[in-house]
XYZ file of C-alpha atoms in Angstrom:
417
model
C 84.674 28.016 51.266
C 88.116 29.477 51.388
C 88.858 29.928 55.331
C 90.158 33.558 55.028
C 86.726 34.548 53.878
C 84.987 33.119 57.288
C 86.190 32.991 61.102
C 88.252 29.947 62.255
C 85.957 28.972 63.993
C 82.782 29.007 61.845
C 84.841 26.948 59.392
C 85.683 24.686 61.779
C 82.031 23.972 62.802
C 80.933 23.569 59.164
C 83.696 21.588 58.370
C 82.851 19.226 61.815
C 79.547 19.548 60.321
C 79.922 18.107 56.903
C 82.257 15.191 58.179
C 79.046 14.271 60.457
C 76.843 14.009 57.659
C 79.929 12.006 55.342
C 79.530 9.438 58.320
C 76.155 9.019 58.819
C 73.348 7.077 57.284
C 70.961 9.160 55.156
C 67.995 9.585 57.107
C 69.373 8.415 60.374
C 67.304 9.796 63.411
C 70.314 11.305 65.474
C 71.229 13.065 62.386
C 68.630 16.551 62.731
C 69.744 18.002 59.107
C 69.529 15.066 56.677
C 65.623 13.815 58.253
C 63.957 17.265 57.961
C 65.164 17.576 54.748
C 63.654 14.180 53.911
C 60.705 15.007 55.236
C 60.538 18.696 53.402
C 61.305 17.301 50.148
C 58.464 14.248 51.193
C 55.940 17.030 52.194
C 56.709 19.134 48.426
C 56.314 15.641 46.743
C 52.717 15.519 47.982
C 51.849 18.867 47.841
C 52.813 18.714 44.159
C 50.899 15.384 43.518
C 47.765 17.298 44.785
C 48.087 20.050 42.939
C 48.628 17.974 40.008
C 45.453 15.303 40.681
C 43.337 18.921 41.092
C 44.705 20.093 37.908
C 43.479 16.975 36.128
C 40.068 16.874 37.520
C 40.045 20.243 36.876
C 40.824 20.055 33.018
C 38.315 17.357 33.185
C 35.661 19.743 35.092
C 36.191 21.645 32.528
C 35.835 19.753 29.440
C 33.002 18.562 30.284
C 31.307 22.006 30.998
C 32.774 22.860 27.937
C 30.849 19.972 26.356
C 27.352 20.694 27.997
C 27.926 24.673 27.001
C 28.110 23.506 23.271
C 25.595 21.103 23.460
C 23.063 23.816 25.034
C 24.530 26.012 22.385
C 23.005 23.548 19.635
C 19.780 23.215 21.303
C 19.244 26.782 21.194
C 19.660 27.052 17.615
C 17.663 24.078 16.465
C 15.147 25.243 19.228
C 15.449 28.827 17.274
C 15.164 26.842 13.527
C 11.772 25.215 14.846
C 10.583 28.414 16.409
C 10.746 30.076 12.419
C 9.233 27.112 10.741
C 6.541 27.014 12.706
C 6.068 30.701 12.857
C 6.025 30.357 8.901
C 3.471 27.238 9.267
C 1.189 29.178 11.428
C 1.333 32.247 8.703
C 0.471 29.991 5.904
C -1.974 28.544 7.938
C -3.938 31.851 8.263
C -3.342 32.686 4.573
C -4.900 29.792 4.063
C -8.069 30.445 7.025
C -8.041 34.104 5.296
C -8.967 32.563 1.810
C -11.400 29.881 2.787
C -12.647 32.856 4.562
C -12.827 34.966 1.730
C -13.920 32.144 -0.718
C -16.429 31.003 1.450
C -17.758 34.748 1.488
C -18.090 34.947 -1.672
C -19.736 31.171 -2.396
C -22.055 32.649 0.447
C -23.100 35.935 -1.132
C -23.145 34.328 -4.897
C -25.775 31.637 -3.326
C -27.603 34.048 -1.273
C -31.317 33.763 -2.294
C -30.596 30.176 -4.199
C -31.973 28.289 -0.857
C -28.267 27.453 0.717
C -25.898 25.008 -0.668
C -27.843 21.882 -0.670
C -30.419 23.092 -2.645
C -27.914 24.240 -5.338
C -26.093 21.003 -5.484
C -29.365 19.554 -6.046
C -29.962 21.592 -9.002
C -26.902 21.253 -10.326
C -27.264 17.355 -10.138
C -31.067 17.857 -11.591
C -29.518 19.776 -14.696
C -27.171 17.416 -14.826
C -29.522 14.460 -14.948
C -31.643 16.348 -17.227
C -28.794 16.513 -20.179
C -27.576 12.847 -19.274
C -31.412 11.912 -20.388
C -31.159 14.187 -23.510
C -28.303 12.551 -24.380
C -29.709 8.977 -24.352
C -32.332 10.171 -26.384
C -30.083 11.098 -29.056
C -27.625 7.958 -28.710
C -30.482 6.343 -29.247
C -31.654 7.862 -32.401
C -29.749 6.391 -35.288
C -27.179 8.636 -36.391
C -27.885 9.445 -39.904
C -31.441 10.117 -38.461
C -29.971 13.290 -36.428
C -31.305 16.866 -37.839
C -29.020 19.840 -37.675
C -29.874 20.721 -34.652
C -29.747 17.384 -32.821
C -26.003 16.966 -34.202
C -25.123 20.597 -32.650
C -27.038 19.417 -29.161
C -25.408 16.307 -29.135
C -21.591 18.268 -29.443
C -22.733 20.413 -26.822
C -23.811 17.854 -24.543
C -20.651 15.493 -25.465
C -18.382 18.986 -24.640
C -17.275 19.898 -27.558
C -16.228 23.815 -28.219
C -18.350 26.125 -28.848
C -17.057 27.358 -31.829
C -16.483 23.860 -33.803
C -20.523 23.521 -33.010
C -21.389 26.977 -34.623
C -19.363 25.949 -37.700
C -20.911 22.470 -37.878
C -24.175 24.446 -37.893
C -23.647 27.074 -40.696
C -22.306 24.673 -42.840
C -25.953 22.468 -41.986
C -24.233 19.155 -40.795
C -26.877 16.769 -40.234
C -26.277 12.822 -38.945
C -25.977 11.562 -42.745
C -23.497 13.956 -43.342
C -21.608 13.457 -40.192
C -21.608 9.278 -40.627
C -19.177 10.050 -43.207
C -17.337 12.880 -42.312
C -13.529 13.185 -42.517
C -10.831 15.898 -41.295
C -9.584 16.628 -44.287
C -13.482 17.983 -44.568
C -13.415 20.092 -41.114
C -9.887 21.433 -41.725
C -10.715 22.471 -45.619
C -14.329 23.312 -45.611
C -14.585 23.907 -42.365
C -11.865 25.784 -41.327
C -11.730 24.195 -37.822
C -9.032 24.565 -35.351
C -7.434 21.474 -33.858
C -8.859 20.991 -31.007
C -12.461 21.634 -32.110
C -12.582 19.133 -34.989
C -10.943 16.560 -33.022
C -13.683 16.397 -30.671
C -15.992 16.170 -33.421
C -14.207 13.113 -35.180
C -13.942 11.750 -31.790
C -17.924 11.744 -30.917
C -18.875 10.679 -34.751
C -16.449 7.664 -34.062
C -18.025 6.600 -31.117
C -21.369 6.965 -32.810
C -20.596 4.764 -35.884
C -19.178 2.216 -33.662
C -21.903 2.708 -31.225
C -19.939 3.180 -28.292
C -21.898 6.214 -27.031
C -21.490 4.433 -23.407
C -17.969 3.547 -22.962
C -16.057 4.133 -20.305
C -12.636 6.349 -21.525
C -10.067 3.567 -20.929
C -6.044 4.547 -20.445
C -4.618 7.721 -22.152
C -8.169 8.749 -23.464
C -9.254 9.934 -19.921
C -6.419 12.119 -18.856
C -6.562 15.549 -18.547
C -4.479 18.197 -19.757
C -2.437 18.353 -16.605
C -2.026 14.467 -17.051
C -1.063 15.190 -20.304
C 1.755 18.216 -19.798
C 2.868 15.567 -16.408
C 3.109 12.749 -19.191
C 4.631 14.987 -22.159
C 7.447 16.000 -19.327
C 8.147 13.018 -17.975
C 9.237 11.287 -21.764
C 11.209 14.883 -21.949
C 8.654 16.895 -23.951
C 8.311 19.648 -21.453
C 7.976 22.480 -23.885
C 5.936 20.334 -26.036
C 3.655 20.127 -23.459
C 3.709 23.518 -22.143
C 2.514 24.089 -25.497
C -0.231 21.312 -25.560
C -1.527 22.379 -22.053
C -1.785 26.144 -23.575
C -3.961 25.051 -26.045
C -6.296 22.541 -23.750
C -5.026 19.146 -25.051
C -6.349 16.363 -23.046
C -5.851 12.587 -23.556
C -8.554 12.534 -26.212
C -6.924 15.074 -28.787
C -3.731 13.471 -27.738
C -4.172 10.095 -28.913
C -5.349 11.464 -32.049
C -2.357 13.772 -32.969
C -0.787 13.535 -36.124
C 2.655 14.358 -37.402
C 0.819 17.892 -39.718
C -0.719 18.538 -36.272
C 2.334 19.137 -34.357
C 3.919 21.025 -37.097
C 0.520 23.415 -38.360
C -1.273 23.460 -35.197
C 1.278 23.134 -32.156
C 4.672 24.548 -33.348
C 6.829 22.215 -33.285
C 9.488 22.752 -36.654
C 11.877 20.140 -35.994
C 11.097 16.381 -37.464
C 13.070 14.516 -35.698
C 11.092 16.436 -32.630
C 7.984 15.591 -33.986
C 8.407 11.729 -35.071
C 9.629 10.939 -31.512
C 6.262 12.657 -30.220
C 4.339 10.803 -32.402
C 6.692 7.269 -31.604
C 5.518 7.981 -28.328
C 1.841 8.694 -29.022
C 1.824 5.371 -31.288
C 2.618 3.710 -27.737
C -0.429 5.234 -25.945
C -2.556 4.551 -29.221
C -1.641 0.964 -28.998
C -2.463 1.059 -25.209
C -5.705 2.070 -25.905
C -6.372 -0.365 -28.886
C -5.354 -3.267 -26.466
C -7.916 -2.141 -24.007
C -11.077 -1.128 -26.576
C -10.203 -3.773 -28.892
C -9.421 -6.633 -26.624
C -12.472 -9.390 -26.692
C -13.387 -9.619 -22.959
C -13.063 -12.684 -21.187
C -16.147 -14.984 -20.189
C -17.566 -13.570 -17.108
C -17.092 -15.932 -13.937
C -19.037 -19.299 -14.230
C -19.931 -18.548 -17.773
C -18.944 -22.025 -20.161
C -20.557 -21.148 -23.948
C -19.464 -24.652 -25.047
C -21.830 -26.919 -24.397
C -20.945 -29.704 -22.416
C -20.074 -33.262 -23.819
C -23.204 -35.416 -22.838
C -25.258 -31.972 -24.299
C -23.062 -32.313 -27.599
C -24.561 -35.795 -27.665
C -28.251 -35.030 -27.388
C -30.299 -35.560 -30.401
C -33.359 -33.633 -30.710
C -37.092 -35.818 -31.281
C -37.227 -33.016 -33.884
C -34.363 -32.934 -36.445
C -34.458 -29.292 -37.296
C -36.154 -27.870 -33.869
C -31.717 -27.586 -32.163
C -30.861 -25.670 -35.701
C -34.373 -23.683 -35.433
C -32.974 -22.726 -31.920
C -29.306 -21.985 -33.248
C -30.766 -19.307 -36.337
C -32.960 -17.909 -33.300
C -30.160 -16.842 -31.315
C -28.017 -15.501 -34.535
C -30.998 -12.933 -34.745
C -30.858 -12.145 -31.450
C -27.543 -11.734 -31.139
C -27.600 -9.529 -34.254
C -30.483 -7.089 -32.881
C -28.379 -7.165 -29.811
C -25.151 -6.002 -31.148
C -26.796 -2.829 -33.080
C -28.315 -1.767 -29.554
C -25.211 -2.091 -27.889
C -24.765 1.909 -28.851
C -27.950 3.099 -26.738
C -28.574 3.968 -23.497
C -28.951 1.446 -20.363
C -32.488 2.162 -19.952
C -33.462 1.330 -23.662
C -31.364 -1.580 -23.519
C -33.111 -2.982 -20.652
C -36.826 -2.244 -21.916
C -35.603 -3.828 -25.315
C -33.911 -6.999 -23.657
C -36.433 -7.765 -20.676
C -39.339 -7.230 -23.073
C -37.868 -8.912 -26.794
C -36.005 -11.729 -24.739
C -36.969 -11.926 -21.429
C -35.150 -14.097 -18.614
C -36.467 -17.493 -17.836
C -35.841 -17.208 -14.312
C -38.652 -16.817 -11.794
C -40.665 -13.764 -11.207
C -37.603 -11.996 -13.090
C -38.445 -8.851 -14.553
C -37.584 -4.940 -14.108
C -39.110 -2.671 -11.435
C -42.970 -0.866 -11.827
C -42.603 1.816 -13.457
C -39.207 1.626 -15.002
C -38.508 3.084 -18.237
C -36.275 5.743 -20.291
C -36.527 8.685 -17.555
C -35.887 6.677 -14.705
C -33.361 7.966 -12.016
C -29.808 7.018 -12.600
C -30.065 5.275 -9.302
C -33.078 3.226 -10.529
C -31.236 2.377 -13.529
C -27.947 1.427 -11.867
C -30.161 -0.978 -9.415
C -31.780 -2.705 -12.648
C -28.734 -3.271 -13.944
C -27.591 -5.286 -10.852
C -30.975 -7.361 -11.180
C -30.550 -7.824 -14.934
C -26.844 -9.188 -14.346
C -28.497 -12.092 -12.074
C -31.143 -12.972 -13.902
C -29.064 -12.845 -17.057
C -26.689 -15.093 -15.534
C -25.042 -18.070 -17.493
C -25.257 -19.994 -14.615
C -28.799 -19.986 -14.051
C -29.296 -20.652 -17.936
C -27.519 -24.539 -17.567
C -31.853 -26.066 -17.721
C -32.614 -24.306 -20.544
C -30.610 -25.041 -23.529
C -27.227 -24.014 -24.975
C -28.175 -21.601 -27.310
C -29.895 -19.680 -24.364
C -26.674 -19.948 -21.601
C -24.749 -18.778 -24.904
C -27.244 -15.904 -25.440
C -27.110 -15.471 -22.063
C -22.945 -14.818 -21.639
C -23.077 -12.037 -24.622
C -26.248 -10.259 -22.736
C -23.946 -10.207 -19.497
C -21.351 -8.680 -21.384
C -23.243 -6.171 -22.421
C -24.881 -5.795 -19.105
C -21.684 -5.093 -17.340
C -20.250 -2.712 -19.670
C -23.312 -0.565 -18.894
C -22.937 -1.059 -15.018
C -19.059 -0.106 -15.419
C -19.948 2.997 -16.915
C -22.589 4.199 -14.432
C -19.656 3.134 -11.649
């Protein structure tokens, strides 16, 4: 400070004053101005360490809050999200009460005076069991033996349409006629549609090759919704829109031809219509494995005879070959019933050949218009007493006879299962 601007003797105090503070120790306790300034600037140094720890754990506070609020934020909405699924569950579920509801109504009202549901089911099954019979008695009839009329009832029963059946009629197609029947006949005398007169060829095959009773093995048993799944899954799924439109199912599909896909089903291209028919070869082939295939020897079953056996000489020369011609007759009378129904096969067998085993024979009473139950339960019997293994006493033409009747046996029980 200049000393004009102050007193003398102010200046000279602050002047004394500053030359104290020169001389002293910082700090010192006899010096009053440096210590409380040490201790001010000590006190702010805290004061602004707390404020500065509170800040922290404030910013941390609030993070965290921050966290929690957006985390409750998120629960809310996926809490909301579940809320409208399950309010759309719980409509479709009473859509879904409402129709039962209403279809059960209806079932209710078109029974009403039919003796409740049972009883209808068991008429059903009756009428069913009824045209199951019918239709054994017409498998069993030899085929060119069939009228008119039995060929139409035997389309009908087999499921064949309705139409195809009236044409087979007016143009008087009787068994003879349909033993040799060809589709260049149904399509040009005929005038059938495609899916008509491929159910006929298909049940005159199985009569010729008298496999009236075979289960449908592999492609032959699908469906048309099997078929349009199959037809899209190999990329045909216009091809088999088209095929589902027209009620192909695995039997008319196996059958297809290349004139069928371009006349019948509409489909122009022929590159389009040989890789169909590549892939229908596949399924064909399929199904010729399966039908064609020679089944193996059942369990136990050993046709060759065994090597002491091989060894055995008759007392009577000719009495083994006598034996041998037997069972080529048998087996011949066998093999042109294989067509027919169970119960005529069992009649024929048990009473023609009967087992050798013990008080083996079919149930009282037992014959072509037994129950399907009765039948399936014979069948279990027969496939005992039939048994290769039980037939080791009596000769190896019989155990040999014996292992084609079992075959036969359980293609019948296969088909009832």
């Amino acid at each position: 400070l200049d000393s004009n601007d102050i007193s003398t003797s102010l200046f000279a105090r602050i002047k004394q004053k500053i030359e104290l503070n020169k001389s002293q120790p910082k700090g010192a306790k006899d010096a009053k101005g440096p210590r409380i300034a040490v201790k001010e600037e000590g006190k702010v140094r805290l004061d602004r360490d707390k404020v500065k720890t509170r800040l922290e754990e404030v910013r941390k506070t609030s993070k965290a809050e921050e966290a929690e609020r957006k985390r409750q934020e998120e629960e809310i909405k996926t809490m909301k999200e579940r809320k409208k699924k399950l309010e759309e569950e719980l409509k479709k579920l009473k859509e879904n009460i409402e129709t039962k509801e209403r279809e059960h109504n209806e079932w209710v009202n078109k029974t009403k005076g039919k003796g409740g549901e049972i009883e209808w089911l068991e008429k059903q099954f009756a009428s069913l069991e009824v045209k199951v019979k019918r239709l054994d008695e017409l498998n069993n009839k030899a085929i060119k033996s069939l009228t008119v009329e039995e060929v139409k009832e035997t389309m009908r029963l087999e499921g064949v349409r309705a139409e195809a059946i009236e044409k087979l009629g007016a143009n008087k197609v009787d068994g003879e006629t349909l033993m040799d029947i060809e589709e260049q006949d149904l399509i040009d005398d005929l005038k059938m549609e495609l899916i008509g007169r491929k159910q006929v060829l298909f049940v005159a095959e199985r009569r010729r090759e008298g496999r009236m009773n075979e289960e449908l093995k592999g492609a032959e048993g699908w469906n048309v919704d099997q078929v349009e799944k199959w037809m899209k899954e190999n990329g045909m799924g216009e091809e088999g829109e088209k095929m589902k439109a027209e009620g192909v199912d695995g039997i008319i599909l196996v059958r297809l031809e290349v004139r069928d896909l371009m006349d019948e089903l509409g489909v122009g291209v022929l590159k389009r219509r040989k890789e169909i028919i590549s892939k229908i070869d596949g399924l064909r082939q399929g199904r010729k494995d399966k039908n064609g295939k020679e089944e193996e020897e059942p369990k136990g079953t050993n046709t060759n005879p065994p090597p002491q056996q091989q060894q055995e000489k008759s007392s009577n020369g000719n009495s083994n070959q006598f034996r041998e011609r037997e069972m080529d007759v048998a087996l011949d009378a066998m093999n042109s019933r294989k067509g027919g129904s169970a119960h005529a096969f069992l009649v024929w067998i048990y009473k023609e050949y009967p087992p050798k085993k013990d008080n083996a024979a079919l149930p009282d009473g037992f014959g072509p218009f037994s129950s399907l139950i009765d039948t399936k339960s014979a069948l279990k019997k027969a496939i005992l007493h039939y048994h290769p293994d039980h037939a080791d006493a009596f000769g190896i033409c019989w155990k040999h006879f014996c292992g084609e009747v079992l075959k036969c046996l359980n293609n019948y029980y296969h088909s009832f299962k």
